[in-house]
Amino acid sequence: MAILADYHTHTIYSRNHHGKGTVEGNVRAAYEKGLRQIAITDHGFNQKLYGIRRKDIPQLKKDIENAKEQFPMDVLLGVEANIISSRGDLDIEPEDYKDFDILLCGYHRLVKSTSAREQLGFVTKNNMCELMHHTSKRQIERNTNAYINAMRKYDIDILTHLNHVCKVNVEKVARVAKETNTLIELNGRRLGMSDDEILTCYNLGCKFVIDSDAHSPSRVGDCHFGLEAILRLRIPTDAVVNYNNLPKLKNHKQLLEEETPKRKPRAKQPKQAVNNK
Ligand SMILES: [Zn+2]
Ligand SMILES: [Zn+2]
């Protein structure tokens, strides 16, 4: 199998039946499909309906340990954090980092923002834009700065379904993704970006990850949208970090522990924010 790792899968820890399978179910599916790594990346804490709860993390970790004992493969604990403000805040705290091997970042509806103003100007505004099928230039700029700030504030491994719902200037985001070594996802359920935008990322030297965004075990490893896109656009497979290869992720505990026995907290202090006024 060409894709060796699926870094974006959901389980029942994405609440209210949003994710359908157990950790064991996802890992079993990944193992049976010949993957060498899988990440469990349920929705971030501020998603009001289906976000994972902090109090569930200890049980999730136990489930992952149990799955690792059953299947000889690398199982990563992660989260698909929500981008929740125009300043690029994610719904993750520095103390959460010690638990995670991989940090994904995406925009989702119905998230709790950092203030009433941001709730209205960032979350509600983007939901309205989606309903109207139109995003103003000002909102695109605001969203673009949010992504840029997020990549500079946090050690994000992967941006998920970029340009789906939350519209951005892909070129500007891609430049900072390249600079910060942030992978851009080609999502197995929905691409978000147009072909031109994917090519823009490629031409700027960004690296892609192809994954499933599976919400049930049967879809684990189902990456056909991403694979079709690179074939259609003639993007060389070496631009895809998990194609016949396993990348070094920023947050992967095992790799970090080999290099730095005493790890310091991985959340960066916010640097200067991009002016988004
Ligand atoms: Zn998502
Ligand atoms: Zn997802």
mmCIF file of C-alpha atoms in Angstrom, residues 81-265:
data_model
loop_
_atom_site.group_PDB
_atom_site.id
_atom_site.type_symbol
_atom_site.label_atom_id
_atom_site.label_comp_id
_atom_site.label_asym_id
_atom_site.label_seq_id
_atom_site.Cartn_x
_atom_site.Cartn_y
_atom_site.Cartn_z
ATOM 1 C CA ALA A 81 -7.886 21.168 17.334
ATOM 2 C CA ASN A 82 -10.269 23.909 16.296
ATOM 3 C CA ILE A 83 -9.099 27.295 15.172
ATOM 4 C CA ILE A 84 -11.364 29.483 17.289
ATOM 5 C CA SER A 85 -10.426 33.119 16.767
ATOM 6 C CA SER A 86 -9.148 35.556 14.204
ATOM 7 C CA ARG A 87 -5.952 35.776 16.261
ATOM 8 C CA GLY A 88 -5.257 32.125 15.527
ATOM 9 C CA ASP A 89 -6.096 30.687 18.928
ATOM 10 C CA LEU A 90 -6.650 26.939 19.085
ATOM 11 C CA ASP A 91 -8.784 25.145 21.662
ATOM 12 C CA ILE A 92 -5.755 23.592 23.278
ATOM 13 C CA GLU A 93 -3.756 24.599 26.362
ATOM 14 C CA PRO A 94 -0.021 24.093 26.959
ATOM 15 C CA GLU A 95 -0.815 21.405 29.560
ATOM 16 C CA ASP A 96 -2.651 19.402 26.887
ATOM 17 C CA TYR A 97 0.502 19.085 24.819
ATOM 18 C CA LYS A 98 2.165 16.522 27.045
ATOM 19 C CA ASP A 99 -0.571 14.088 26.052
ATOM 20 C CA PHE A 100 -0.366 14.444 22.291
ATOM 21 C CA ASP A 101 1.917 12.979 19.631
ATOM 22 C CA ILE A 102 0.376 14.912 16.771
ATOM 23 C CA LEU A 103 -1.508 18.197 16.467
ATOM 24 C CA LEU A 104 -3.963 18.768 13.653
ATOM 25 C CA CYS A 105 -5.705 22.098 13.144
ATOM 26 C CA GLY A 106 -8.916 22.741 11.285
ATOM 27 C CA TYR A 107 -11.923 24.998 11.236
ATOM 28 C CA HIS A 108 -15.279 23.549 12.327
ATOM 29 C CA ARG A 109 -18.733 24.934 12.897
ATOM 30 C CA LEU A 110 -20.290 25.387 16.350
ATOM 31 C CA VAL A 111 -17.116 26.057 18.228
ATOM 32 C CA LYS A 112 -16.808 28.211 21.333
ATOM 33 C CA SER A 113 -14.514 31.148 20.636
ATOM 34 C CA THR A 114 -12.359 33.219 22.994
ATOM 35 C CA SER A 115 -14.787 36.132 23.430
ATOM 36 C CA ALA A 116 -18.266 37.280 22.404
ATOM 37 C CA ARG A 117 -16.682 39.543 19.814
ATOM 38 C CA GLU A 118 -14.676 36.722 18.261
ATOM 39 C CA GLN A 119 -17.678 34.417 18.426
ATOM 40 C CA LEU A 120 -19.582 36.855 16.271
ATOM 41 C CA GLY A 121 -16.782 38.147 14.047
ATOM 42 C CA PHE A 122 -15.011 34.856 13.391
ATOM 43 C CA VAL A 123 -17.206 31.807 14.049
ATOM 44 C CA THR A 124 -20.710 33.124 13.261
ATOM 45 C CA LYS A 125 -19.383 35.213 10.378
ATOM 46 C CA ASN A 126 -17.763 32.194 8.727
ATOM 47 C CA ASN A 127 -20.894 30.117 9.175
ATOM 48 C CA MET A 128 -22.906 32.905 7.531
ATOM 49 C CA CYS A 129 -20.406 33.080 4.666
ATOM 50 C CA GLU A 130 -20.866 29.370 4.114
ATOM 51 C CA LEU A 131 -24.656 29.709 4.065
ATOM 52 C CA MET A 132 -24.482 32.608 1.608
ATOM 53 C CA HIS A 133 -21.809 30.870 -0.530
ATOM 54 C CA HIS A 134 -19.858 34.092 -0.420
ATOM 55 C CA THR A 135 -16.940 35.204 1.713
ATOM 56 C CA SER A 136 -15.965 38.874 1.634
ATOM 57 C CA LYS A 137 -12.373 39.903 0.966
ATOM 58 C CA ARG A 138 -12.181 41.242 4.507
ATOM 59 C CA GLN A 139 -13.265 37.922 5.993
ATOM 60 C CA ILE A 140 -10.822 36.001 3.791
ATOM 61 C CA GLU A 141 -8.050 38.270 5.069
ATOM 62 C CA ARG A 142 -9.183 37.765 8.667
ATOM 63 C CA ASN A 143 -9.249 33.971 8.201
ATOM 64 C CA THR A 144 -5.884 33.962 6.439
ATOM 65 C CA ASN A 145 -4.298 35.874 9.322
ATOM 66 C CA ALA A 146 -5.924 33.469 11.785
ATOM 67 C CA TYR A 147 -4.233 30.490 10.108
ATOM 68 C CA ILE A 148 -0.911 32.312 9.824
ATOM 69 C CA ASN A 149 -0.987 33.261 13.498
ATOM 70 C CA ALA A 150 -1.967 29.729 14.518
ATOM 71 C CA MET A 151 1.008 28.227 12.669
ATOM 72 C CA ARG A 152 3.346 30.700 14.390
ATOM 73 C CA LYS A 153 1.856 30.219 17.851
ATOM 74 C CA TYR A 154 1.593 26.418 17.941
ATOM 75 C CA ASP A 155 3.597 23.439 16.697
ATOM 76 C CA ILE A 156 0.910 22.334 14.274
ATOM 77 C CA ASP A 157 1.743 19.179 12.341
ATOM 78 C CA ILE A 158 -1.102 19.266 9.813
ATOM 79 C CA LEU A 159 -3.677 21.777 8.549
ATOM 80 C CA THR A 160 -6.843 19.777 7.863
ATOM 81 C CA HIS A 161 -9.246 20.384 4.966
ATOM 82 C CA LEU A 162 -7.891 23.844 4.285
ATOM 83 C CA ASN A 163 -10.418 26.190 2.623
ATOM 84 C CA HIS A 164 -13.398 24.071 3.546
ATOM 85 C CA VAL A 165 -15.972 26.392 5.217
ATOM 86 C CA CYS A 166 -13.340 28.874 6.412
ATOM 87 C CA LYS A 167 -12.083 30.522 3.244
ATOM 88 C CA VAL A 168 -8.490 31.747 3.149
ATOM 89 C CA ASN A 169 -5.924 33.084 0.731
ATOM 90 C CA VAL A 170 -4.252 29.730 0.113
ATOM 91 C CA GLU A 171 -1.056 31.240 -1.275
ATOM 92 C CA LYS A 172 -0.434 33.306 1.868
ATOM 93 C CA VAL A 173 -1.231 30.369 4.153
ATOM 94 C CA ALA A 174 0.974 28.053 2.094
ATOM 95 C CA ARG A 175 3.973 30.415 2.352
ATOM 96 C CA VAL A 176 3.796 30.249 6.151
ATOM 97 C CA ALA A 177 3.106 26.502 6.085
ATOM 98 C CA LYS A 178 6.354 26.085 4.167
ATOM 99 C CA GLU A 179 8.221 28.399 6.538
ATOM 100 C CA THR A 180 6.905 26.630 9.674
ATOM 101 C CA ASN A 181 7.158 23.115 8.244
ATOM 102 C CA THR A 182 3.409 22.585 8.580
ATOM 103 C CA LEU A 183 1.937 19.842 6.419
ATOM 104 C CA ILE A 184 -1.094 20.502 4.245
ATOM 105 C CA GLU A 185 -3.685 17.765 4.178
ATOM 106 C CA LEU A 186 -5.343 16.327 1.106
ATOM 107 C CA ASN A 187 -8.417 15.038 2.883
ATOM 108 C CA GLY A 188 -10.009 11.721 1.948
ATOM 109 C CA ARG A 189 -13.567 13.023 2.490
ATOM 110 C CA ARG A 190 -13.436 16.545 1.093
ATOM 111 C CA LEU A 191 -10.636 18.423 -0.513
ATOM 112 C CA GLY A 192 -11.661 22.017 0.228
ATOM 113 C CA MET A 193 -9.000 23.469 -2.059
ATOM 114 C CA SER A 194 -9.341 23.817 -5.803
ATOM 115 C CA ASP A 195 -6.831 22.155 -8.119
ATOM 116 C CA ASP A 196 -5.167 25.530 -8.685
ATOM 117 C CA GLU A 197 -4.830 26.060 -4.957
ATOM 118 C CA ILE A 198 -3.312 22.603 -4.439
ATOM 119 C CA LEU A 199 -0.824 23.362 -7.206
ATOM 120 C CA THR A 200 -0.020 26.713 -5.591
ATOM 121 C CA CYS A 201 0.906 24.872 -2.384
ATOM 122 C CA TYR A 202 3.042 22.442 -4.351
ATOM 123 C CA ASN A 203 4.788 25.157 -6.353
ATOM 124 C CA LEU A 204 5.637 27.006 -3.143
ATOM 125 C CA GLY A 205 7.354 23.857 -1.843
ATOM 126 C CA CYS A 206 4.778 22.775 0.725
ATOM 127 C CA LYS A 207 4.572 19.129 1.722
ATOM 128 C CA PHE A 208 1.293 17.275 1.732
ATOM 129 C CA VAL A 209 -0.128 14.506 3.855
ATOM 130 C CA ILE A 210 -2.884 12.304 2.452
ATOM 131 C CA ASP A 211 -5.290 10.873 4.993
ATOM 132 C CA SER A 212 -8.821 9.607 5.458
ATOM 133 C CA ASP A 213 -10.572 11.787 8.072
ATOM 134 C CA ALA A 214 -12.374 8.518 8.820
ATOM 135 C CA HIS A 215 -15.327 8.735 11.182
ATOM 136 C CA SER A 216 -15.768 4.937 11.168
ATOM 137 C CA PRO A 217 -13.285 2.035 10.995
ATOM 138 C CA SER A 218 -14.449 1.058 7.503
ATOM 139 C CA ARG A 219 -13.055 4.324 6.148
ATOM 140 C CA VAL A 220 -9.660 4.168 7.856
ATOM 141 C CA GLY A 221 -6.995 4.345 5.158
ATOM 142 C CA ASP A 222 -9.494 5.493 2.506
ATOM 143 C CA CYS A 223 -7.480 8.229 0.862
ATOM 144 C CA HIS A 224 -8.825 8.163 -2.671
ATOM 145 C CA PHE A 225 -9.613 11.908 -3.003
ATOM 146 C CA GLY A 226 -6.064 12.794 -2.096
ATOM 147 C CA LEU A 227 -4.521 10.118 -4.277
ATOM 148 C CA GLU A 228 -6.702 11.104 -7.226
ATOM 149 C CA ALA A 229 -5.681 14.732 -6.768
ATOM 150 C CA ILE A 230 -1.934 14.083 -6.949
ATOM 151 C CA LEU A 231 -2.408 11.830 -9.982
ATOM 152 C CA ARG A 232 -4.651 14.360 -11.721
ATOM 153 C CA LEU A 233 -2.300 17.258 -10.978
ATOM 154 C CA ARG A 234 0.872 15.245 -11.632
ATOM 155 C CA ILE A 235 2.284 16.082 -8.245
ATOM 156 C CA PRO A 236 5.300 13.839 -7.559
ATOM 157 C CA THR A 237 4.715 11.393 -4.739
ATOM 158 C CA ASP A 238 7.763 12.660 -2.870
ATOM 159 C CA ALA A 239 5.729 15.790 -2.084
ATOM 160 C CA VAL A 240 3.467 13.534 0.019
ATOM 161 C CA VAL A 241 5.176 12.724 3.313
ATOM 162 C CA ASN A 242 3.241 9.527 4.057
ATOM 163 C CA TYR A 243 3.483 8.030 0.571
ATOM 164 C CA ASN A 244 5.835 5.040 0.845
ATOM 165 C CA ASN A 245 7.402 6.941 3.699
ATOM 166 C CA LEU A 246 6.877 7.956 7.320
ATOM 167 C CA PRO A 247 7.607 11.573 8.190
ATOM 168 C CA LYS A 248 9.135 12.980 11.324
ATOM 169 C CA LEU A 249 6.297 14.789 13.065
ATOM 170 C CA LYS A 250 6.881 17.792 15.305
ATOM 171 C CA ASN A 251 4.991 16.376 18.268
ATOM 172 C CA HIS A 252 5.707 12.669 18.004
ATOM 173 C CA LYS A 253 6.731 11.687 21.518
ATOM 174 C CA GLN A 254 8.923 8.732 20.635
ATOM 175 C CA LEU A 255 11.063 10.700 18.242
ATOM 176 C CA LEU A 256 11.273 13.697 20.529
ATOM 177 C CA GLU A 257 12.168 11.560 23.518
ATOM 178 C CA GLU A 258 15.015 9.941 21.644
ATOM 179 C CA GLU A 259 16.451 13.351 20.908
ATOM 180 C CA THR A 260 15.627 15.316 24.030
ATOM 181 C CA PRO A 261 15.128 13.186 27.135
ATOM 182 C CA LYS A 262 13.743 16.130 29.121
ATOM 183 C CA ARG A 263 11.071 17.715 27.029
ATOM 184 C CA LYS A 264 10.015 21.245 27.668
ATOM 185 C CA PRO A 265 6.400 22.295 27.052
#
